[in-house]
Tab-separated table of C-alpha atoms in Angstrom:
chain	number	residue	atom	x	y	z
A	1	PRO	CA	-2.527	14.613	21.112
A	2	GLU	CA	-5.861	15.775	20.362
A	3	ALA	CA	-4.804	18.320	17.614
A	4	ASN	CA	-2.715	15.626	15.992
A	5	HIS	CA	-5.730	13.455	15.925
A	6	LEU	CA	-7.929	16.027	14.649
A	7	GLN	CA	-5.032	17.074	11.606
A	8	VAL	CA	-5.162	13.169	10.800
A	9	GLU	CA	-9.093	12.925	10.748
A	10	SER	CA	-9.137	16.097	8.401
A	11	LEU	CA	-6.455	14.423	5.950
A	12	LEU	CA	-8.498	11.340	5.846
A	13	LYS	CA	-11.387	13.303	4.789
A	14	MET	CA	-9.570	15.309	2.125
A	15	LYS	CA	-11.059	14.966	-1.272
A	16	VAL	CA	-8.808	15.095	-4.457
A	17	ALA	CA	-10.071	15.315	-7.907
A	18	ILE	CA	-7.962	13.849	-10.539
A	19	LEU	CA	-8.307	15.794	-14.007
A	20	LYS	CA	-7.372	13.204	-16.628
A	21	CYS	CA	-5.883	14.380	-19.358
A	22	ASP	CA	-4.967	11.320	-21.348
A	23	GLN	CA	-6.253	7.937	-22.395
A	24	TRP	CA	-3.597	5.021	-22.272
A	25	SER	CA	-3.966	1.911	-24.422
A	26	PRO	CA	-5.842	-0.993	-23.579
A	27	SER	CA	-2.965	-3.164	-23.098
A	28	LEU	CA	-1.165	-0.327	-20.616
A	29	VAL	CA	-4.540	-0.090	-18.923
A	30	ALA	CA	-5.098	-3.790	-18.390
A	31	LYS	CA	-1.414	-4.077	-16.837
A	32	TRP	CA	-0.917	-0.981	-14.665
A	33	GLY	CA	-4.704	0.804	-14.851
A	34	ASP	CA	-4.926	4.169	-16.489
A	35	ILE	CA	-2.849	7.282	-16.204
A	36	ASP	CA	-5.069	8.701	-13.377
A	37	GLN	CA	-4.681	5.414	-11.048
A	38	GLN	CA	-1.091	6.148	-11.207
A	39	TYR	CA	-1.663	9.058	-8.475
A	40	ASN	CA	-3.744	6.905	-6.591
A	41	TYR	CA	-0.432	4.881	-6.285
A	42	LEU	CA	1.736	7.782	-5.435
A	43	LEU	CA	-0.703	9.037	-2.638
A	44	ASP	CA	-1.071	5.407	-1.223
A	45	LEU	CA	2.829	5.357	-0.740
A	46	SER	CA	2.170	7.982	2.164
A	47	GLY	CA	0.092	5.578	3.955
A	48	LYS	CA	-2.755	8.348	4.142
A	49	LYS	CA	-6.199	7.299	2.932
A	50	ILE	CA	-7.253	9.936	0.522
A	51	GLU	CA	-10.302	9.820	-1.515
A	52	THR	CA	-9.971	10.591	-5.501
A	53	VAL	CA	-12.424	11.192	-8.071
A	54	THR	CA	-11.500	11.162	-11.851
A	55	PHE	CA	-12.923	13.782	-14.154
A	56	ASP	CA	-11.810	12.701	-17.758
A	57	TYR	CA	-11.492	15.889	-19.658
A	58	LEU	CA	-11.023	13.966	-22.970
A	59	GLN	CA	-14.447	12.823	-22.702
A	60	GLY	CA	-15.940	15.944	-21.749
A	61	LYS	CA	-16.500	14.864	-17.994
A	62	TYR	CA	-15.537	18.444	-16.429
A	63	LEU	CA	-15.635	19.911	-13.170
A	64	THR	CA	-18.413	22.159	-12.288
A	65	ASP	CA	-18.478	25.048	-9.994
A	66	ALA	CA	-20.323	22.939	-7.446
A	67	ASP	CA	-16.874	20.796	-7.680
A	68	ILE	CA	-14.334	23.285	-7.369
A	69	GLU	CA	-16.278	24.367	-4.082
A	70	ARG	CA	-16.439	20.641	-2.785
A	71	PHE	CA	-12.788	19.103	-3.564
A	72	ASP	CA	-9.892	20.370	-1.274
A	73	ALA	CA	-7.195	19.668	-4.068
A	74	PHE	CA	-6.951	19.037	-7.662
A	75	PHE	CA	-4.424	17.099	-9.629
A	76	VAL	CA	-3.831	17.541	-13.570
A	77	THR	CA	-2.287	14.530	-15.021
A	78	GLY	CA	0.055	14.041	-18.044
A	79	SER	CA	-1.148	13.969	-21.524
A	80	LYS	CA	0.230	13.271	-25.286
A	81	SER	CA	-1.410	16.638	-26.145
A	82	SER	CA	0.531	19.871	-25.840
A	83	ALA	CA	-0.407	22.669	-23.439
A	84	TYR	CA	-0.555	25.140	-26.554
A	85	GLU	CA	-2.893	23.110	-28.691
A	86	ASP	CA	-6.186	24.973	-29.568
A	87	LEU	CA	-8.452	22.040	-28.185
A	88	PRO	CA	-11.864	22.492	-26.696
A	89	TRP	CA	-11.227	20.363	-23.572
A	90	ILE	CA	-7.857	22.349	-23.127
A	91	THR	CA	-9.742	25.513	-23.186
A	92	VAL	CA	-12.183	24.405	-20.534
A	93	LEU	CA	-9.368	23.066	-18.636
A	94	TYR	CA	-7.713	26.449	-18.399
A	95	LYS	CA	-10.948	28.052	-17.437
A	96	HIS	CA	-10.979	25.875	-14.346
A	97	LEU	CA	-7.265	26.132	-13.556
A	98	VAL	CA	-7.749	29.732	-13.224
A	99	GLN	CA	-11.013	29.372	-11.097
A	100	ILE	CA	-9.002	26.764	-8.690
A	101	HIS	CA	-5.957	29.020	-8.579
A	102	ALA	CA	-8.460	32.097	-7.691
A	103	SER	CA	-9.865	29.660	-4.982
A	104	LYS	CA	-6.859	28.907	-3.326
A	105	LYS	CA	-7.646	25.315	-3.185
A	106	LYS	CA	-4.269	23.084	-3.654
A	107	LEU	CA	-3.645	22.646	-7.342
A	108	VAL	CA	-0.860	19.827	-8.281
A	109	GLY	CA	0.330	19.497	-11.937
A	110	ILE	CA	2.492	16.606	-13.614
A	111	CYS	CA	4.238	16.919	-16.789
A	112	PHE	CA	1.567	18.103	-19.094
A	113	GLY	CA	-0.358	19.290	-15.917
A	114	HIS	CA	2.705	21.058	-15.122
A	115	GLN	CA	2.807	22.863	-18.477
A	116	ALA	CA	-0.950	23.303	-18.421
A	117	VAL	CA	-0.949	25.209	-15.184
A	118	GLY	CA	2.031	27.188	-16.342
A	119	GLN	CA	0.371	28.138	-19.484
A	120	ALA	CA	-3.053	28.906	-18.046
A	121	LEU	CA	-1.845	31.148	-15.252
A	122	GLY	CA	0.171	33.245	-17.679
A	123	GLY	CA	3.495	31.432	-18.707
A	124	ARG	CA	4.459	30.002	-21.854
A	125	VAL	CA	5.343	26.138	-23.080
A	126	GLU	CA	7.300	25.507	-26.205
A	127	LYS	CA	8.445	22.256	-27.881
A	128	VAL	CA	12.076	21.902	-27.157
A	129	GLY	CA	12.994	18.299	-27.756
A	130	TRP	CA	12.525	14.672	-26.142
A	131	ASN	CA	14.048	14.417	-22.664
A	132	LEU	CA	13.148	10.819	-22.039
A	133	SER	CA	15.298	9.157	-19.202
A	134	HIS	CA	16.130	8.999	-15.782
A	135	ASN	CA	16.668	12.728	-14.374
A	136	ARG	CA	18.566	14.157	-11.398
A	137	LEU	CA	16.867	17.415	-10.211
A	138	GLN	CA	18.515	20.054	-8.382
A	139	VAL	CA	16.168	21.270	-5.605
A	140	ASN	CA	16.338	25.129	-4.864
A	141	THR	CA	16.343	24.472	-1.020
A	142	ASP	CA	16.115	28.315	-0.787
A	143	VAL	CA	12.579	28.747	-2.019
A	144	LEU	CA	11.556	25.441	-0.246
A	145	GLN	CA	12.611	26.964	3.137
A	146	LYS	CA	10.578	29.958	2.340
A	147	HIS	CA	7.522	27.868	1.955
A	148	ASP	CA	8.273	25.171	4.995
A	149	LEU	CA	8.698	22.541	2.413
A	150	THR	CA	12.339	21.436	2.678
A	151	PHE	CA	13.127	17.639	2.369
A	152	PRO	CA	14.438	15.548	5.096
A	153	ASN	CA	18.192	16.799	6.053
A	154	ASN	CA	17.608	19.795	3.306
A	155	LEU	CA	17.852	17.409	0.402
A	156	ASP	CA	19.142	19.344	-2.380
A	157	HIS	CA	18.361	16.932	-5.298
A	158	LEU	CA	15.622	14.359	-6.399
A	159	GLU	CA	15.691	11.715	-8.844
A	160	PHE	CA	12.787	10.675	-11.260
A	161	LEU	CA	11.773	9.396	-14.569
A	162	SER	CA	11.136	11.931	-17.352
A	163	ILE	CA	8.812	11.728	-20.849
A	164	HIS	CA	8.477	15.175	-22.293
A	165	GLN	CA	9.189	16.919	-25.281
A	166	ASP	CA	7.729	20.591	-24.528
A	167	GLN	CA	8.902	22.654	-21.487
A	168	VAL	CA	7.590	25.444	-19.658
A	169	VAL	CA	9.919	28.429	-21.225
A	170	GLU	CA	8.529	31.424	-19.233
A	171	SER	CA	7.187	30.650	-15.938
A	172	PRO	CA	3.820	32.275	-14.818
A	173	PRO	CA	3.669	35.397	-12.797
A	174	GLY	CA	4.348	34.946	-8.967
A	175	SER	CA	5.810	31.609	-9.244
A	176	GLU	CA	9.198	30.077	-7.833
A	177	ILE	CA	11.049	27.613	-9.586
A	178	TRP	CA	11.714	24.979	-6.953
A	179	CYS	CA	13.480	22.299	-8.948
A	180	SER	CA	15.371	22.347	-12.299
A	181	ASN	CA	18.360	20.681	-14.182
A	182	ALA	CA	20.520	21.260	-17.188
A	183	ALA	CA	17.929	19.457	-19.575
A	184	CYS	CA	14.988	21.518	-18.394
A	185	LYS	CA	15.191	24.946	-16.321
A	186	ASN	CA	11.880	24.900	-15.099
A	187	GLN	CA	11.496	21.229	-13.381
A	188	GLY	CA	8.658	22.549	-11.207
A	189	PHE	CA	7.245	25.775	-9.737
A	190	LEU	CA	5.226	26.923	-6.618
A	191	ILE	CA	2.970	29.622	-6.306
A	192	GLY	CA	2.115	30.779	-2.916
A	193	ASP	CA	0.909	27.646	-0.881
A	194	ASN	CA	-1.590	26.626	-3.118
A	195	VAL	CA	0.152	25.558	-6.282
A	196	MET	CA	2.938	23.068	-7.154
A	197	THR	CA	3.970	21.639	-10.356
A	198	MET	CA	6.627	19.094	-11.511
A	199	GLN	CA	7.796	18.087	-15.043
A	200	ALA	CA	8.991	14.728	-14.281
A	201	HIS	CA	7.021	11.917	-13.371
A	202	PRO	CA	6.742	10.976	-9.421
A	203	GLU	CA	3.928	8.624	-9.933
A	204	PHE	CA	5.571	6.299	-12.735
A	205	ARG	CA	7.081	3.132	-11.416
A	206	ARG	CA	10.000	1.756	-13.209
A	207	ASP	CA	8.193	-1.066	-15.124
A	208	VAL	CA	5.367	1.488	-15.976
A	209	PHE	CA	7.815	3.917	-17.430
A	210	LYS	CA	9.580	0.880	-19.557
A	211	ASP	CA	6.116	0.032	-20.837
A	212	LEU	CA	5.266	3.585	-21.941
A	213	ILE	CA	8.597	4.433	-23.516
A	214	LYS	CA	7.825	1.403	-25.822
A	215	THR	CA	4.874	3.429	-27.232
A	216	LYS	CA	7.384	5.906	-28.352
A	217	GLU	CA	9.467	3.771	-31.016
A	218	GLU	CA	8.017	5.433	-33.782
A	219	MET	CA	8.898	8.943	-32.440
A	220	VAL	CA	12.369	8.477	-30.600
A	221	PRO	CA	15.377	7.340	-31.950
A	222	HIS	CA	16.259	3.495	-30.860
A	223	ASP	CA	19.407	4.295	-29.241
A	224	GLN	CA	17.806	7.079	-27.027
A	225	LEU	CA	15.005	4.588	-26.021
A	226	GLU	CA	17.601	2.090	-24.997
A	227	GLU	CA	19.556	4.444	-23.035
A	228	ALA	CA	16.055	5.411	-21.334
A	229	ASP	CA	15.349	1.973	-20.807
A	230	ARG	CA	18.548	1.059	-19.008
A	231	LYS	CA	18.636	4.206	-17.080
A	232	ALA	CA	15.034	3.467	-15.407
A	233	ASP	CA	16.704	0.948	-13.683
A	234	LEU	CA	18.478	3.723	-11.349
A	235	PRO	CA	17.115	4.635	-7.996
A	236	THR	CA	14.124	7.198	-7.829
A	237	ASP	CA	12.595	9.204	-4.820
A	238	HIS	CA	8.959	8.190	-5.244
A	239	GLN	CA	8.510	7.440	-1.351
A	240	LEU	CA	10.318	10.579	-0.486
A	241	PHE	CA	8.202	12.678	-2.928
A	242	ALA	CA	4.842	11.126	-1.622
A	243	ASP	CA	5.491	12.214	1.764
A	244	TRP	CA	6.337	15.465	0.848
A	245	LEU	CA	3.379	15.599	-1.368
A	246	VAL	CA	1.146	15.135	1.416
A	247	ARG	CA	2.903	17.608	3.450
A	248	PHE	CA	2.084	20.255	1.011
A	249	LEU	CA	-1.290	19.004	0.647
A	250	GLU	CA	-1.902	19.304	4.492
A	251	LYS	CA	-0.306	23.081	4.484
């Protein structure tokens, strides 16, 4: 009991830095909060009170070396930018991702964050085409068993919503793909016990996703958007993933 109490106390004191790589429209922000707040929603699902602080990379509000020392974990958000773009803030971001990885602190990348971590650590990202839908991901249970991160009942699939046209086409050295599907071979990878990435969006609720895809009307064919809107009503595994994510952060 005493050990469990200490473990809970240490988790309550965990500090997570959210590296914000996008800016949503004022109407989306008014309705749902900005992109960084979606990660608070995801963490809150776990029932754990984890402190988060946002660093807005688009606005030049970057981590310092002292920040990398004082935070326990770092989340990299989605973005409208591409991981292979030569932008000043992306150059700084990659420098920091390399530092975080070297520090062995926890590093979590979602969508663009997944791609950015992949590119920064020696992989390669390319534009492949829109995957904008509900996705079933096949889980590599052997990889998760190796890291003591299997889902309950050794579940071998997850269901989430996706919005992306870029993919990690070459994984970084030392990484292991932990989930995949026909639309995207590398749906997420692990490096050791400190890096975890995912291409899909466990942080997006159904209605957030539906509002987001409306912003793609000039880029994506209408029938594809209609299908994405319809499939968004299918079940997703937010709660399951939130609990699993906290397990990863605790390791």
